[in-house]
mmCIF file of C-alpha atoms in Angstrom:
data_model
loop_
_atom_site.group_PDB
_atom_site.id
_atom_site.type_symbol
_atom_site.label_atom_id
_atom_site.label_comp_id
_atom_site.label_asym_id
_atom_site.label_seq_id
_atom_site.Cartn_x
_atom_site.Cartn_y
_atom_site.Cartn_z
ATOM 1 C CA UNK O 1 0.000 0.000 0.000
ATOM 2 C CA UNK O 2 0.970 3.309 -0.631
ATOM 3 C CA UNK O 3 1.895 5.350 2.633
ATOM 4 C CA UNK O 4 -0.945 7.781 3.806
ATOM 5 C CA UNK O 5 1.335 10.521 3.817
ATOM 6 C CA UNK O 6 1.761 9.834 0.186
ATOM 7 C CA UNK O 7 1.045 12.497 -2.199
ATOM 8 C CA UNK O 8 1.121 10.886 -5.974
ATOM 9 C CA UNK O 9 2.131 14.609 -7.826
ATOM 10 C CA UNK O 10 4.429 15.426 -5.094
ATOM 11 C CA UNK O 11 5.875 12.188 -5.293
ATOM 12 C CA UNK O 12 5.946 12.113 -9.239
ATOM 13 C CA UNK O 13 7.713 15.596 -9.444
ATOM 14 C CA UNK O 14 10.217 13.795 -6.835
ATOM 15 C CA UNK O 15 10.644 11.040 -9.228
ATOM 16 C CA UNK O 16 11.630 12.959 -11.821
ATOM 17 C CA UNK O 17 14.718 14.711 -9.999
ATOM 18 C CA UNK O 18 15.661 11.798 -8.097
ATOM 19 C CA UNK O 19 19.211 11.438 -10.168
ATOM 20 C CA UNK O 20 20.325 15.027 -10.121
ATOM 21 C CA UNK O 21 18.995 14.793 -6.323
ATOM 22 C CA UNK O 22 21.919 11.496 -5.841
ATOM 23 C CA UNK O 23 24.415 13.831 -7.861
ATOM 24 C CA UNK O 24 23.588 16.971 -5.957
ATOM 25 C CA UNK O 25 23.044 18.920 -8.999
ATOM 26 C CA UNK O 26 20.072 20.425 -7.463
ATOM 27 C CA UNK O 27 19.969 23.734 -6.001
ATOM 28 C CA UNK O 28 19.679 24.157 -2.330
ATOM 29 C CA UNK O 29 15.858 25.019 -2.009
ATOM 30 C CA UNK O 30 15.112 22.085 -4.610
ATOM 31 C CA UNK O 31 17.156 19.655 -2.609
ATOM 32 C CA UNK O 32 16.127 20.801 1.101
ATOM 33 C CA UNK O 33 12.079 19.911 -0.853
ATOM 34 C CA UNK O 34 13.250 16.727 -1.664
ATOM 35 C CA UNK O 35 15.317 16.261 2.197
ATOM 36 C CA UNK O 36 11.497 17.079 3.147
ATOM 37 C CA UNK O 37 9.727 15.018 1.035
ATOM 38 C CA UNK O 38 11.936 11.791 1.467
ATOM 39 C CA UNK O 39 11.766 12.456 5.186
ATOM 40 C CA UNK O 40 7.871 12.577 5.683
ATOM 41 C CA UNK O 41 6.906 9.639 2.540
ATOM 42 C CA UNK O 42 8.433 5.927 3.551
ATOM 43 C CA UNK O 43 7.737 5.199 -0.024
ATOM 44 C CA UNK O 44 9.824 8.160 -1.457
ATOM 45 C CA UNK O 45 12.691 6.689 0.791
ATOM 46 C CA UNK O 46 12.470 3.420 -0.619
ATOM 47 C CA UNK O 47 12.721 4.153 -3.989
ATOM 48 C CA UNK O 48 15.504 6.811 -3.670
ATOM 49 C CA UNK O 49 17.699 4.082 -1.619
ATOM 50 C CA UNK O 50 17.188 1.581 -4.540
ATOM 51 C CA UNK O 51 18.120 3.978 -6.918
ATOM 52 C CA UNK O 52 21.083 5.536 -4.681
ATOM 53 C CA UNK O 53 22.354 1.699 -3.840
ATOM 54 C CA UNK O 54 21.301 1.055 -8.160
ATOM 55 C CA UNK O 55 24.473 3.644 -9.022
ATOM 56 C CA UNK O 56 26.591 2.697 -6.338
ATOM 57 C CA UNK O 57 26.854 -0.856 -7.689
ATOM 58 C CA UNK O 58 26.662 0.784 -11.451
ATOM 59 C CA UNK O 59 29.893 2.436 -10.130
ATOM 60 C CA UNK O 60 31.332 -0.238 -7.932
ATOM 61 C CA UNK O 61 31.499 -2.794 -10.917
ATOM 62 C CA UNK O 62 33.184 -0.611 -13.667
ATOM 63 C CA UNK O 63 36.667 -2.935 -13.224
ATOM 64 C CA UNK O 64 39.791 -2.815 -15.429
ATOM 65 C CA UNK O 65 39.089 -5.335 -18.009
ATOM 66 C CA UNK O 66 41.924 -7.681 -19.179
ATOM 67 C CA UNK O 67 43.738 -6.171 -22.279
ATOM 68 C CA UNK O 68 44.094 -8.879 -24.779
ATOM 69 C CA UNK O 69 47.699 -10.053 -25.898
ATOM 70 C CA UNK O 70 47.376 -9.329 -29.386
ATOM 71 C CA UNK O 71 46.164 -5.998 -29.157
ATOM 72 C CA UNK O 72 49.734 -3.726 -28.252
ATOM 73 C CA UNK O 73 51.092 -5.440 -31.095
ATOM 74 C CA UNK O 74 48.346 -4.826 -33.517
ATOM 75 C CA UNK O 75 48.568 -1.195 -31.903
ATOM 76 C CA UNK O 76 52.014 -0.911 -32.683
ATOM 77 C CA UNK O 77 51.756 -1.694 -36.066
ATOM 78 C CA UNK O 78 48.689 0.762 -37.132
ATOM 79 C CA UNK O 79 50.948 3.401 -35.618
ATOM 80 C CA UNK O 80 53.942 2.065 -38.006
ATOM 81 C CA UNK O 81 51.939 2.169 -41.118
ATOM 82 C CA UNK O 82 50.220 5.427 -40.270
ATOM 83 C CA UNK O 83 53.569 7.144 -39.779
ATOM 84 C CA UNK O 84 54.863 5.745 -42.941
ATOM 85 C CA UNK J 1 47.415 19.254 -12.390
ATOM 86 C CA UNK J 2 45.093 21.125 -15.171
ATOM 87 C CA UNK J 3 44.558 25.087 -15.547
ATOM 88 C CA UNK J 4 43.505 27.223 -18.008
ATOM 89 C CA UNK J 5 45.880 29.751 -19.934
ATOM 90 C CA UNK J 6 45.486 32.307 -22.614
ATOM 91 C CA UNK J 7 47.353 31.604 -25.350
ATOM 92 C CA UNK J 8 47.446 33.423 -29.001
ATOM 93 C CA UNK J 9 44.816 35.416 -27.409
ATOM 94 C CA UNK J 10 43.045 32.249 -26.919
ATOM 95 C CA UNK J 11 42.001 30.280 -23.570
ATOM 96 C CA UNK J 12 43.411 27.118 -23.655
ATOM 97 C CA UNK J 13 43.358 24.269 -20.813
ATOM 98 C CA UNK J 14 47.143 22.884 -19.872
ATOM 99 C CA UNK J 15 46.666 19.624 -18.558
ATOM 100 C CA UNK J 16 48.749 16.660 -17.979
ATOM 101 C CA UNK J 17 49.155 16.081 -21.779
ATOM 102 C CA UNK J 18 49.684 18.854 -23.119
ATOM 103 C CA UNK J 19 53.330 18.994 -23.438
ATOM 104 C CA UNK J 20 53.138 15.501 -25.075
ATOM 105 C CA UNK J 21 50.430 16.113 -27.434
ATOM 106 C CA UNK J 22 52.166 19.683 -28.702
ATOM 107 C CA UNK J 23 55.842 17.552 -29.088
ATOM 108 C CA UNK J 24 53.195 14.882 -30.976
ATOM 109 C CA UNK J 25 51.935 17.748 -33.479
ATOM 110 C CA UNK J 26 55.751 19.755 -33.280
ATOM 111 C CA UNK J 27 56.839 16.315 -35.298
ATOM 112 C CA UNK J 28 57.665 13.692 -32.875
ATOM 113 C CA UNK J 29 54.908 11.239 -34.007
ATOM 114 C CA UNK J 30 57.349 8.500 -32.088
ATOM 115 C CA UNK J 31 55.658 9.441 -29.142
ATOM 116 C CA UNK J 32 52.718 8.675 -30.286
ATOM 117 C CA UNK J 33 52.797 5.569 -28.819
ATOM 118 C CA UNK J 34 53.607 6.705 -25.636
ATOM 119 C CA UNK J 35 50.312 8.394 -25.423
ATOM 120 C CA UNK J 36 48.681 4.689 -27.145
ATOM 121 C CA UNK J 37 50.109 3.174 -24.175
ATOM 122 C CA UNK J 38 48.848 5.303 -21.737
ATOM 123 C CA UNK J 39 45.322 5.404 -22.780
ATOM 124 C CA UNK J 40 45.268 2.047 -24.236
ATOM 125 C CA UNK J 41 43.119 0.535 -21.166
ATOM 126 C CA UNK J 42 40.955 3.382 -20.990
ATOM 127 C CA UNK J 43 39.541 2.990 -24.653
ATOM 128 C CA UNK J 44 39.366 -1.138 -24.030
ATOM 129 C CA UNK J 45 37.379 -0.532 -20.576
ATOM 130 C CA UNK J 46 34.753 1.632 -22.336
ATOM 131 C CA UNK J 47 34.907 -0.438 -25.542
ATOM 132 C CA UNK J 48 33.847 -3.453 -23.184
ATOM 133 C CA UNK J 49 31.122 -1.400 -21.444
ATOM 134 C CA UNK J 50 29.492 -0.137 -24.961
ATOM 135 C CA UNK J 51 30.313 -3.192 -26.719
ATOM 136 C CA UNK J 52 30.122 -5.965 -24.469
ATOM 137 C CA UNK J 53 32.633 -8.109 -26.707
ATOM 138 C CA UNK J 54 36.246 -8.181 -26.963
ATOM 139 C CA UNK J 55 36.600 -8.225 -30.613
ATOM 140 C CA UNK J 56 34.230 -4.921 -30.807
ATOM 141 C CA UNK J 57 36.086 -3.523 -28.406
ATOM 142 C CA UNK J 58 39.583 -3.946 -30.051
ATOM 143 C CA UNK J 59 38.192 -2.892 -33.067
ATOM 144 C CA UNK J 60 37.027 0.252 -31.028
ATOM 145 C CA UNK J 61 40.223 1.079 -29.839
ATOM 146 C CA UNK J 62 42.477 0.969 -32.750
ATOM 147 C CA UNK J 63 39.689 3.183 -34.690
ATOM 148 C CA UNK J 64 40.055 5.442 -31.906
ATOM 149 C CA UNK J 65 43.409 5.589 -31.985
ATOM 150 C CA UNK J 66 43.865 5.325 -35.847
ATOM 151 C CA UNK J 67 41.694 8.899 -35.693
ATOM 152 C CA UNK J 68 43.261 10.865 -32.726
ATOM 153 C CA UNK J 69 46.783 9.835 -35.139
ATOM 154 C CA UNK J 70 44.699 11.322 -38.151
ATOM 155 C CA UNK J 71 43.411 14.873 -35.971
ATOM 156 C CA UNK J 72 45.121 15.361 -33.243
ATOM 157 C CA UNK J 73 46.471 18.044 -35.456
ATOM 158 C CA UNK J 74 43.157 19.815 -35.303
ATOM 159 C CA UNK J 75 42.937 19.771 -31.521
ATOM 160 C CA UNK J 76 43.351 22.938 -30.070
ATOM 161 C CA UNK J 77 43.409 22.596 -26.029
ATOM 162 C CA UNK J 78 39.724 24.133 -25.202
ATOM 163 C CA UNK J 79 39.319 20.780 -23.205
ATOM 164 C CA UNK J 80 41.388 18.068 -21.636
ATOM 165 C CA UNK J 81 42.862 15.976 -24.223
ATOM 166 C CA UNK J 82 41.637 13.055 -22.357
ATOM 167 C CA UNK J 83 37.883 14.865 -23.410
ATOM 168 C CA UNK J 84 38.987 14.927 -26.123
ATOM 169 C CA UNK J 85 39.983 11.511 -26.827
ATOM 170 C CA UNK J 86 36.722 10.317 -25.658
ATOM 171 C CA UNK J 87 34.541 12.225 -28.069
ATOM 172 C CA UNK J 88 37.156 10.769 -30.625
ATOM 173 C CA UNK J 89 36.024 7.169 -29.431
ATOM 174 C CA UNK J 90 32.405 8.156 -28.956
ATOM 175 C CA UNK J 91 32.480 9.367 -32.145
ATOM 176 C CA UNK J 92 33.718 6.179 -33.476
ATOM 177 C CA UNK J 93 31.719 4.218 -31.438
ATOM 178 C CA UNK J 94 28.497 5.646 -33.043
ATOM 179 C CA UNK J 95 29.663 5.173 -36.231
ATOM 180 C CA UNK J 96 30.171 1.619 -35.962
ATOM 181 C CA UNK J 97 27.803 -0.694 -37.491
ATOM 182 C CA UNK J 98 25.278 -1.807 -34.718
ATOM 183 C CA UNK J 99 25.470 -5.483 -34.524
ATOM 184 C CA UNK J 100 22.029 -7.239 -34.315
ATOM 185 C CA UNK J 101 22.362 -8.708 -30.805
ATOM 186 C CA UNK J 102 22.804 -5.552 -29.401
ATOM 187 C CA UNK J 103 19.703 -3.544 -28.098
ATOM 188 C CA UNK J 104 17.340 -1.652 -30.696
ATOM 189 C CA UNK J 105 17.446 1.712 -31.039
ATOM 190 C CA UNK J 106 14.315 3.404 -28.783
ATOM 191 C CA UNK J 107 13.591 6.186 -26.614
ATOM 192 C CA UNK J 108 13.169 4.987 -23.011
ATOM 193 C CA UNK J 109 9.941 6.757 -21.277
ATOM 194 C CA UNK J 110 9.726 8.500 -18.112
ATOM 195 C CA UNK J 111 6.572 7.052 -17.665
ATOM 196 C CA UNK J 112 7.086 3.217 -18.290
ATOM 197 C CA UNK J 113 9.346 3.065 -14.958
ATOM 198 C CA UNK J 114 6.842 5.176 -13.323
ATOM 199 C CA UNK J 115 4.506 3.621 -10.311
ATOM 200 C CA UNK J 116 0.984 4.147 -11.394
ATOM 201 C CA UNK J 117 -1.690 6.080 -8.997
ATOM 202 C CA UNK J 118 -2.603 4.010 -6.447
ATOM 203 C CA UNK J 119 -0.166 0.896 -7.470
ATOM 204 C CA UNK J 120 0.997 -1.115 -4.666
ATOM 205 C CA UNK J 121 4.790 0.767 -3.643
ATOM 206 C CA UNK J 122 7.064 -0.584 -1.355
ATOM 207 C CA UNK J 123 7.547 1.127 2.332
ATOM 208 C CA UNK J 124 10.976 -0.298 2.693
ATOM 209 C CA UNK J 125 13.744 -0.742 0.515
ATOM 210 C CA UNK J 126 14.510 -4.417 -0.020
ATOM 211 C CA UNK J 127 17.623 -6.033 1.481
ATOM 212 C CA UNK J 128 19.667 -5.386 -1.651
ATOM 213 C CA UNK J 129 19.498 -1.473 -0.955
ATOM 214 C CA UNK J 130 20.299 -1.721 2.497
ATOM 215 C CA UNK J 131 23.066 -4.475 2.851
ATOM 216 C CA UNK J 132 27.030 -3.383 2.636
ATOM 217 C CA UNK J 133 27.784 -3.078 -0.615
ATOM 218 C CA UNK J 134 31.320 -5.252 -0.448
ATOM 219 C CA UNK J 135 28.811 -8.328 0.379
ATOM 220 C CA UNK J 136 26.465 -7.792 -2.106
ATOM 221 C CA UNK J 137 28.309 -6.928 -5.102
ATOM 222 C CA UNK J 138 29.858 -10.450 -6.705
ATOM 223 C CA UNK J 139 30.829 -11.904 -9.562
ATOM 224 C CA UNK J 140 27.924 -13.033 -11.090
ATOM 225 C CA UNK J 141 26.265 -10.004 -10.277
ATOM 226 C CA UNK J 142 28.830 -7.775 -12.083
ATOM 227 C CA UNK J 143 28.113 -9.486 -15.119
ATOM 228 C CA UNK J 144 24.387 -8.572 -14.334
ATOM 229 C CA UNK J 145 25.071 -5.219 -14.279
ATOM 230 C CA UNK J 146 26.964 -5.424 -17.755
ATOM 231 C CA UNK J 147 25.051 -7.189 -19.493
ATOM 232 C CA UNK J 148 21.825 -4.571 -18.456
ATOM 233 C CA UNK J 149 23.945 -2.107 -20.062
ATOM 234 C CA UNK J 150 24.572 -3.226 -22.816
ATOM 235 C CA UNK J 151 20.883 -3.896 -22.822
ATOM 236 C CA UNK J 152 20.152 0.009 -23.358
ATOM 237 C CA UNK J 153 19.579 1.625 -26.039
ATOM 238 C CA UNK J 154 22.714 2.761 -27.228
ATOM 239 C CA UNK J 155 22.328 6.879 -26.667
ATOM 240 C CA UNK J 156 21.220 6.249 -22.788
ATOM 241 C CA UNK J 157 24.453 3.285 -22.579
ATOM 242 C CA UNK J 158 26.788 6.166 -23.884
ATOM 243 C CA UNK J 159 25.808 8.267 -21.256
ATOM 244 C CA UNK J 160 25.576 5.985 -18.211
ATOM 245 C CA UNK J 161 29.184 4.293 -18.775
ATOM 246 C CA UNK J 162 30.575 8.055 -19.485
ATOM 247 C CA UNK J 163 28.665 9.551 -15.814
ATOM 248 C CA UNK J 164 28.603 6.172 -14.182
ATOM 249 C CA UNK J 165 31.824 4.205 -14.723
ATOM 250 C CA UNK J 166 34.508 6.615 -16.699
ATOM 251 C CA UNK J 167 33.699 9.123 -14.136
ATOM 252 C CA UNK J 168 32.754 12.427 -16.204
ATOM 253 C CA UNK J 169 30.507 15.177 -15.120
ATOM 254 C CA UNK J 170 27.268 15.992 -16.353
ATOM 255 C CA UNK J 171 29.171 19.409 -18.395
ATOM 256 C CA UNK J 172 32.282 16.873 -19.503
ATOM 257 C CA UNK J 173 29.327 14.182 -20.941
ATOM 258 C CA UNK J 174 27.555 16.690 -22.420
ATOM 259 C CA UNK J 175 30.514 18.342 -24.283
ATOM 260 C CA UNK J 176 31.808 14.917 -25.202
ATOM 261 C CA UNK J 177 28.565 13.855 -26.579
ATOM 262 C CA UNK J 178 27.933 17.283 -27.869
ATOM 263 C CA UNK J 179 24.712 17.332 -26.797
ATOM 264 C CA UNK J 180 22.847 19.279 -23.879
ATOM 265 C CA UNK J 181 23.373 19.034 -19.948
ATOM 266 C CA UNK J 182 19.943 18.829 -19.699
ATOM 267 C CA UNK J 183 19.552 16.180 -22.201
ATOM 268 C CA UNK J 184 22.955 14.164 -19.926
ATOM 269 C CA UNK J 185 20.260 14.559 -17.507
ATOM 270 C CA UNK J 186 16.997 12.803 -18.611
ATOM 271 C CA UNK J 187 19.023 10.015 -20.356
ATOM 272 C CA UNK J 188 21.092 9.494 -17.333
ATOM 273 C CA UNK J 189 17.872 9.178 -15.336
ATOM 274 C CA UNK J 190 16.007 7.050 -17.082
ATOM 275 C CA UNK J 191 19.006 4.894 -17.765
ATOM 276 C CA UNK J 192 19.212 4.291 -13.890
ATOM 277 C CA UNK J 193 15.861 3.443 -13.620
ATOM 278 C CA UNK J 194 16.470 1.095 -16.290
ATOM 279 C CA UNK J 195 18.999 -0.785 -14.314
ATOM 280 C CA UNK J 196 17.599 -0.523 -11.247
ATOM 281 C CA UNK J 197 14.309 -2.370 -12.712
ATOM 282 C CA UNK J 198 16.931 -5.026 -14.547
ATOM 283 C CA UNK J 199 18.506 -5.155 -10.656
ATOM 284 C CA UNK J 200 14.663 -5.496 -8.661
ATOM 285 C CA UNK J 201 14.527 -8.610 -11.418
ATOM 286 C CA UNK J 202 18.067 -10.122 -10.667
ATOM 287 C CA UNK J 203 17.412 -10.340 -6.598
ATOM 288 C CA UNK J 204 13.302 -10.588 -6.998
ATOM 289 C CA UNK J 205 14.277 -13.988 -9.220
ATOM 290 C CA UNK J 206 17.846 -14.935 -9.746
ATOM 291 C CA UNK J 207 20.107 -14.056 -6.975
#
């Protein structure tokens, strides 16, 4: 069930800023609304930790891949043939 | 360390490059591969993330590289060459022929990851957003997470593995990309919500 504090437009405007809220892009009154908002609505909360934890793990899992052998040499040779 | 300069009348940004690119473009093309060698891993990593496959990604990088060898000439400093150097493999990237596996081209809507009036919503995160992320994150669910990516569409992919996992800001993406901040924004955001539905399905069913 939705929360009774739960205001669907409020909530839906919330939605929309919910990244730039994670990246603190927003200005200070926008953000100290959405501090508000998240505070007082449980399901407002939930869905900005899911997203928050959703880039964290985004971020968390962008590893070094393996380079593969072949490719310093094939490198190394498109650089000798462009500079001939 | 990076700072801007005015030079010719013109700002320019010195960064940790710059003395290697201008001895690149002054004639010593030798060092070219210095600067390969550097970057090298850089290009793979986000080859990987767009492409998902190795041989895409090579291919990637030494079109990438093949074209900063062919302009670098034409670079004039209003950006950090390492900006540069990713709009160069962006560039590339979106010129490559889109393989069939990968996802079809479509606009992602606000509204399909929106909860409906009156739809049933959570009043707790689930376990997943709450537990330490060094014991959730494995393996297996890496791979998740890259394959959702390469699930999106390829404009909202560009921009989450540039914000998300190369580590740009919203003004560097949107320069890169040449496209609007505003624009970084909704694609960023709707990519995330993409994910995070593709995540709800890994731990609702497969974890």
């Amino acid at each position: 069930m939705a929360h009774e504090g739960h205001d669907h437009h409020k909530c839906m405007a919330l939605f929309e800023q919910m990244s730039e809220y994670i990246d603190r892009e927003l200005d200070d009154e926008a953000r100290a609304r959405v501090d508000a908002h998240i505070r007082a609505c449980c399901n407002c909360q939930a869905c900005y930790e899911t997203l928050q934890r959703t880039v964290d793990l985004c971020r968390s899992s962008a590893e070094d891949y393996p380079l593969p052998s072949t490719l310093a040499e094939k490198l190394r040779a498109m650089i000798e043939a462009a500079n001939r | 360390m990076t700072r801007q300069e005015i030079m010719n009348g013109k700002k320019i940004v010195r960064d940790e490059d710059f003395e290697l690119v201008q001895a690149i473009n002054n004639g010593r093309t030798d060092l070219f591969q210095q600067m390969v060698e550097k970057y090298q891993q850089k290009i793979y990593n986000f080859g990987m993330r767009m492409c998902g496959e190795s041989r895409d990604a090579e291919d990637l990088v030494q079109e990438t590289f093949l074209n900063i060898f062919r302009y670098l000439n034409g670079f004039r400093y209003e950006t950090r060459f390492k900006n540069w150097m990713y709009r160069v493999a962006t560039t590339t990237c979106l010129k490559a022929k889109r393989k069939p596996k990968h996802a079809p081209e479509r606009e992602l809507s606000l509204e399909e990851f929106m909860p409906g009036e009156g739809e049933d919503l959570p009043d707790q995160a689930p376990d997943w957003a709450q537990r330490p992320l060094d014991q959730l994150l494995n393996e297996e669910l890496a791979a998740h997470i890259k394959n959702a990516i390469i699930d999106l569409p390829k404009p909202y992919r560009m921009v989450m593995v540039l914000r998300d996992q190369e580590g740009f800001s919203t003004e560097e993406t949107a320069h890169i990309l040449d496209i609007s901040v505003s624009n970084v924004k909704v694609r960023l955001h709707r990519a995330r919500l993409f994910l995070r539905e593709k995540l709800k399905g890994y731990f609702d069913h497969g974890a």
